């Protein structure tokens, strides 16, 4: 495993982060979830990402239990606040001071820790003044309950405003957590250049495009049993955008490139996002330990320039690049 600095901070995180969206407390039994966490630790992964909204707080609880007994100083635990939790009352969502402070206490309790390494605003809250949100984050940092502050799926303009406020409050905004993969490149035009300027790293999710980039889905073929595309708890709706014959056909054409590099398709996909110098880590999810080990092997891989060009040539116009698509992952539409 290799490690990278998060933004301009001194914090180092593993190039591969283990995330438990759609799995812990939902898709997989707790025993399997714990096995995946332990596989991640065995692979050298030190960074773990979750959110209070995942499985309505259950994912944080499962992760906290799975990490019990580990040396806390050797881990980086990331979680997020915004989405509706608990009974989903009128103050159980958003980035108001009330919700941020109360949500943090809940996350600390469920994770079984006295501090969160990176606390992230899961989305931008248009209903709360940004000043109120950043002040709440700054107070949590001063209390020692949060070490670093990040956001998720913010636009370049939102990142700029948040970073300026954070600086005025004496804290640093060090990360953004966007969707990013060979097929979904909407951050490259605006978010990445702005982030480089501001000293913000990307903590990217869905580098394998919900499993599509593994090549296991074929045009006109049957859906593999137990795959994300067959999950009626949310996975199937998330993957739907990629389940087109033109996309699936192009993905099949990536197999010779992966073979030439002696990589699995999943490793190629994860390694591809890590070629972007603004990406600090790629979040992987898993339902089986062997998936963790396969994905983790992408750490440290350097893809030659000619192979990157071949990938671009193969995927061509099926790649999504429109920056306006950044707003598609609003929690009003789905939880991420």
CSV table of N, CA and C in Angstrom, one decimal, residues 143-214:
chain,number,residue,atom,x,y,z
A,143,UNK,N,-12.7,21.8,19.3
A,143,UNK,CA,-13.1,20.9,20.4
A,143,UNK,C,-12.3,19.5,20.4
A,144,UNK,N,-11.6,19.3,19.3
A,144,UNK,CA,-10.8,18.1,19.1
A,144,UNK,C,-11.7,16.9,18.7
A,145,UNK,N,-12.9,17.1,18.4
A,145,UNK,CA,-13.8,16.0,17.9
A,145,UNK,C,-13.6,15.7,16.4
A,146,UNK,N,-13.1,16.7,15.7
A,146,UNK,CA,-12.8,16.6,14.3
A,146,UNK,C,-11.4,17.1,14.0
A,147,UNK,N,-10.6,16.3,13.2
A,147,UNK,CA,-9.3,16.8,13.0
A,147,UNK,C,-9.2,17.6,11.7
A,148,UNK,N,-9.9,17.2,10.6
A,148,UNK,CA,-9.9,17.8,9.3
A,148,UNK,C,-11.3,17.9,8.8
A,149,UNK,N,-11.5,18.9,7.9
A,149,UNK,CA,-12.8,19.2,7.3
A,149,UNK,C,-12.8,18.9,5.8
A,150,UNK,N,-13.8,18.3,5.3
A,150,UNK,CA,-14.0,18.1,3.9
A,150,UNK,C,-15.4,18.2,3.4
A,151,UNK,N,-15.6,18.0,2.1
A,151,UNK,CA,-17.0,18.1,1.6
A,151,UNK,C,-17.2,17.0,0.6
A,152,UNK,N,-18.3,16.9,0.0
A,152,UNK,CA,-18.6,15.9,-1.0
A,152,UNK,C,-19.5,16.5,-2.1
A,153,UNK,N,-19.0,16.3,-3.4
A,153,UNK,CA,-19.8,16.7,-4.5
A,153,UNK,C,-20.1,18.2,-4.6
A,154,UNK,N,-19.2,19.0,-4.1
A,154,UNK,CA,-19.4,20.5,-4.2
A,154,UNK,C,-18.8,20.9,-5.6
A,155,UNK,N,-19.4,22.0,-6.1
A,155,UNK,CA,-19.0,22.6,-7.3
A,155,UNK,C,-17.7,23.4,-7.1
A,156,UNK,N,-17.1,23.9,-8.1
A,156,UNK,CA,-15.9,24.7,-8.0
A,156,UNK,C,-16.2,26.0,-7.2
A,157,UNK,N,-17.3,26.6,-7.5
A,157,UNK,CA,-17.7,27.8,-6.8
A,157,UNK,C,-17.9,27.6,-5.4
A,158,UNK,N,-18.6,26.5,-5.0
A,158,UNK,CA,-18.9,26.2,-3.6
A,158,UNK,C,-17.6,25.8,-2.9
A,159,UNK,N,-16.7,25.1,-3.5
A,159,UNK,CA,-15.4,24.9,-2.9
A,159,UNK,C,-14.6,26.1,-2.6
A,160,UNK,N,-14.6,27.1,-3.5
A,160,UNK,CA,-13.9,28.3,-3.3
A,160,UNK,C,-14.5,29.1,-2.2
A,161,UNK,N,-15.8,29.2,-2.1
A,161,UNK,CA,-16.5,29.9,-1.0
A,161,UNK,C,-16.2,29.2,0.3
A,162,UNK,N,-16.3,27.9,0.4
A,162,UNK,CA,-16.0,27.2,1.6
A,162,UNK,C,-14.6,27.3,2.1
A,163,UNK,N,-13.7,27.2,1.1
A,163,UNK,CA,-12.2,27.3,1.5
A,163,UNK,C,-11.9,28.7,2.1
A,164,UNK,N,-12.5,29.7,1.5
A,164,UNK,CA,-12.3,31.1,2.0
A,164,UNK,C,-12.8,31.3,3.4
A,165,UNK,N,-14.0,30.8,3.7
A,165,UNK,CA,-14.6,30.9,5.0
A,165,UNK,C,-13.8,30.0,6.0
A,166,UNK,N,-13.4,28.8,5.6
A,166,UNK,CA,-12.6,28.0,6.5
A,166,UNK,C,-11.3,28.7,6.9
A,167,UNK,N,-10.7,29.3,5.9
A,167,UNK,CA,-9.4,30.0,6.2
A,167,UNK,C,-9.6,31.1,7.2
A,168,UNK,N,-10.7,31.9,7.0
A,168,UNK,CA,-11.0,33.0,8.0
A,168,UNK,C,-11.3,32.5,9.4
A,169,UNK,N,-11.8,31.2,9.5
A,169,UNK,CA,-12.1,30.6,10.8
A,169,UNK,C,-10.9,29.9,11.4
A,170,UNK,N,-9.8,29.9,10.6
A,170,UNK,CA,-8.6,29.2,11.1
A,170,UNK,C,-8.5,27.7,11.0
A,171,UNK,N,-9.3,27.2,10.0
A,171,UNK,CA,-9.3,25.8,9.7
A,171,UNK,C,-9.1,25.6,8.2
A,172,UNK,N,-8.7,24.4,7.8
A,172,UNK,CA,-8.5,24.2,6.4
A,172,UNK,C,-9.5,23.2,5.8
A,173,UNK,N,-10.0,23.5,4.6
A,173,UNK,CA,-10.9,22.6,3.9
A,173,UNK,C,-9.9,21.8,3.0
A,174,UNK,N,-9.8,20.5,3.3
A,174,UNK,CA,-8.7,19.7,2.7
A,174,UNK,C,-9.2,18.7,1.6
A,175,UNK,N,-10.5,18.5,1.5
A,175,UNK,CA,-10.9,17.4,0.6
A,175,UNK,C,-12.3,17.6,0.0
A,176,UNK,N,-12.5,17.0,-1.1
A,176,UNK,CA,-13.8,16.9,-1.8
A,176,UNK,C,-14.0,15.5,-2.2
A,177,UNK,N,-15.2,14.9,-2.0
A,177,UNK,CA,-15.5,13.5,-2.3
A,177,UNK,C,-16.5,13.5,-3.5
A,178,UNK,N,-16.0,13.4,-4.7
A,178,UNK,CA,-16.9,13.3,-5.9
A,178,UNK,C,-16.9,11.9,-6.5
A,179,UNK,N,-17.8,11.7,-7.3
A,179,UNK,CA,-17.8,10.5,-8.2
A,179,UNK,C,-16.8,10.7,-9.3
A,180,UNK,N,-16.0,9.6,-9.6
A,180,UNK,CA,-15.0,9.8,-10.6
A,180,UNK,C,-14.6,8.4,-11.1
A,181,UNK,N,-14.6,8.2,-12.4
A,181,UNK,CA,-14.1,7.0,-13.0
A,181,UNK,C,-13.8,7.2,-14.5
A,182,UNK,N,-13.3,6.2,-15.2
A,182,UNK,CA,-13.1,6.3,-16.6
A,182,UNK,C,-14.3,6.8,-17.3
A,183,UNK,N,-15.5,6.4,-16.8
A,183,UNK,CA,-16.7,6.7,-17.5
A,183,UNK,C,-17.4,8.0,-17.0
A,184,UNK,N,-17.0,8.5,-15.9
A,184,UNK,CA,-17.6,9.7,-15.2
A,184,UNK,C,-16.5,10.7,-14.9
A,185,UNK,N,-16.3,11.6,-15.7
A,185,UNK,CA,-15.1,12.5,-15.6
A,185,UNK,C,-15.6,14.0,-15.4
A,186,UNK,N,-16.7,14.2,-14.8
A,186,UNK,CA,-17.3,15.6,-14.8
A,186,UNK,C,-16.5,16.5,-13.9
A,187,UNK,N,-15.6,16.0,-13.0
A,187,UNK,CA,-14.8,16.9,-12.2
A,187,UNK,C,-13.6,17.5,-12.9
A,188,UNK,N,-13.2,16.9,-14.0
A,188,UNK,CA,-11.9,17.3,-14.6
A,188,UNK,C,-11.9,18.7,-15.1
A,189,UNK,N,-13.0,19.3,-15.6
A,189,UNK,CA,-13.0,20.6,-16.3
A,189,UNK,C,-12.9,21.7,-15.3
A,190,UNK,N,-13.6,21.6,-14.2
A,190,UNK,CA,-13.7,22.8,-13.2
A,190,UNK,C,-13.3,22.4,-11.8
A,191,UNK,N,-13.8,21.3,-11.3
A,191,UNK,CA,-13.5,21.0,-9.9
A,191,UNK,C,-12.0,20.7,-9.6
A,192,UNK,N,-11.4,19.9,-10.5
A,192,UNK,CA,-10.0,19.6,-10.2
A,192,UNK,C,-9.1,20.8,-10.3
A,193,UNK,N,-9.2,21.7,-11.4
A,193,UNK,CA,-8.3,22.8,-11.4
A,193,UNK,C,-8.5,23.8,-10.2
A,194,UNK,N,-9.7,24.0,-9.8
A,194,UNK,CA,-10.0,24.8,-8.6
A,194,UNK,C,-9.4,24.2,-7.4
A,195,UNK,N,-9.6,22.9,-7.2
A,195,UNK,CA,-9.1,22.2,-6.0
A,195,UNK,C,-7.6,22.3,-5.9
A,196,UNK,N,-6.9,22.1,-7.1
A,196,UNK,CA,-5.4,22.2,-7.1
A,196,UNK,C,-5.0,23.6,-6.6
A,197,UNK,N,-5.7,24.6,-7.0
A,197,UNK,CA,-5.4,26.0,-6.6
A,197,UNK,C,-5.6,26.2,-5.1
A,198,UNK,N,-6.6,25.6,-4.6
A,198,UNK,CA,-7.0,25.8,-3.2
A,198,UNK,C,-6.3,24.8,-2.2
A,199,UNK,N,-5.6,23.8,-2.8
A,199,UNK,CA,-5.0,22.8,-1.9
A,199,UNK,C,-6.0,21.8,-1.4
A,200,UNK,N,-6.9,21.4,-2.2
A,200,UNK,CA,-7.9,20.4,-1.9
A,200,UNK,C,-7.7,19.2,-2.7
A,201,UNK,N,-7.8,18.0,-2.0
A,201,UNK,CA,-7.6,16.7,-2.7
A,201,UNK,C,-9.0,16.1,-3.0
A,202,UNK,N,-9.0,15.2,-4.0
A,202,UNK,CA,-10.3,14.4,-4.3
A,202,UNK,C,-10.2,13.1,-3.6
A,203,UNK,N,-11.3,12.7,-2.9
A,203,UNK,CA,-11.4,11.4,-2.3
A,203,UNK,C,-12.6,10.8,-3.1
A,204,UNK,N,-12.2,10.0,-4.1
A,204,UNK,CA,-13.2,9.7,-5.1
A,204,UNK,C,-14.0,8.4,-4.9
A,205,UNK,N,-15.3,8.4,-5.2
A,205,UNK,CA,-16.1,7.2,-5.0
A,205,UNK,C,-16.5,6.7,-6.4
A,206,UNK,N,-16.9,5.4,-6.4
A,206,UNK,CA,-17.3,4.7,-7.5
A,206,UNK,C,-16.2,4.7,-8.7
A,207,UNK,N,-15.0,4.4,-8.4
A,207,UNK,CA,-14.0,4.3,-9.4
A,207,UNK,C,-14.2,3.2,-10.4
A,208,UNK,N,-15.0,2.2,-10.0
A,208,UNK,CA,-15.3,1.0,-10.9
A,208,UNK,C,-16.7,1.2,-11.5
A,209,UNK,N,-17.2,2.4,-11.4
A,209,UNK,CA,-18.6,2.7,-12.0
A,209,UNK,C,-19.6,1.6,-11.6
A,210,UNK,N,-19.7,1.4,-10.2
A,210,UNK,CA,-20.7,0.5,-9.7
A,210,UNK,C,-20.5,-1.0,-10.2
A,211,UNK,N,-19.3,-1.3,-10.5
A,211,UNK,CA,-18.9,-2.6,-11.0
A,211,UNK,C,-18.9,-2.8,-12.5
A,212,UNK,N,-19.4,-1.8,-13.2
A,212,UNK,CA,-19.5,-1.9,-14.7
A,212,UNK,C,-18.1,-2.1,-15.3
A,213,UNK,N,-17.1,-1.4,-14.7
A,213,UNK,CA,-15.7,-1.5,-15.3
A,213,UNK,C,-15.0,-2.7,-14.9
A,214,UNK,N,-15.6,-3.7,-14.2
A,214,UNK,CA,-15.0,-5.0,-14.0
A,214,UNK,C,-15.2,-5.8,-15.3
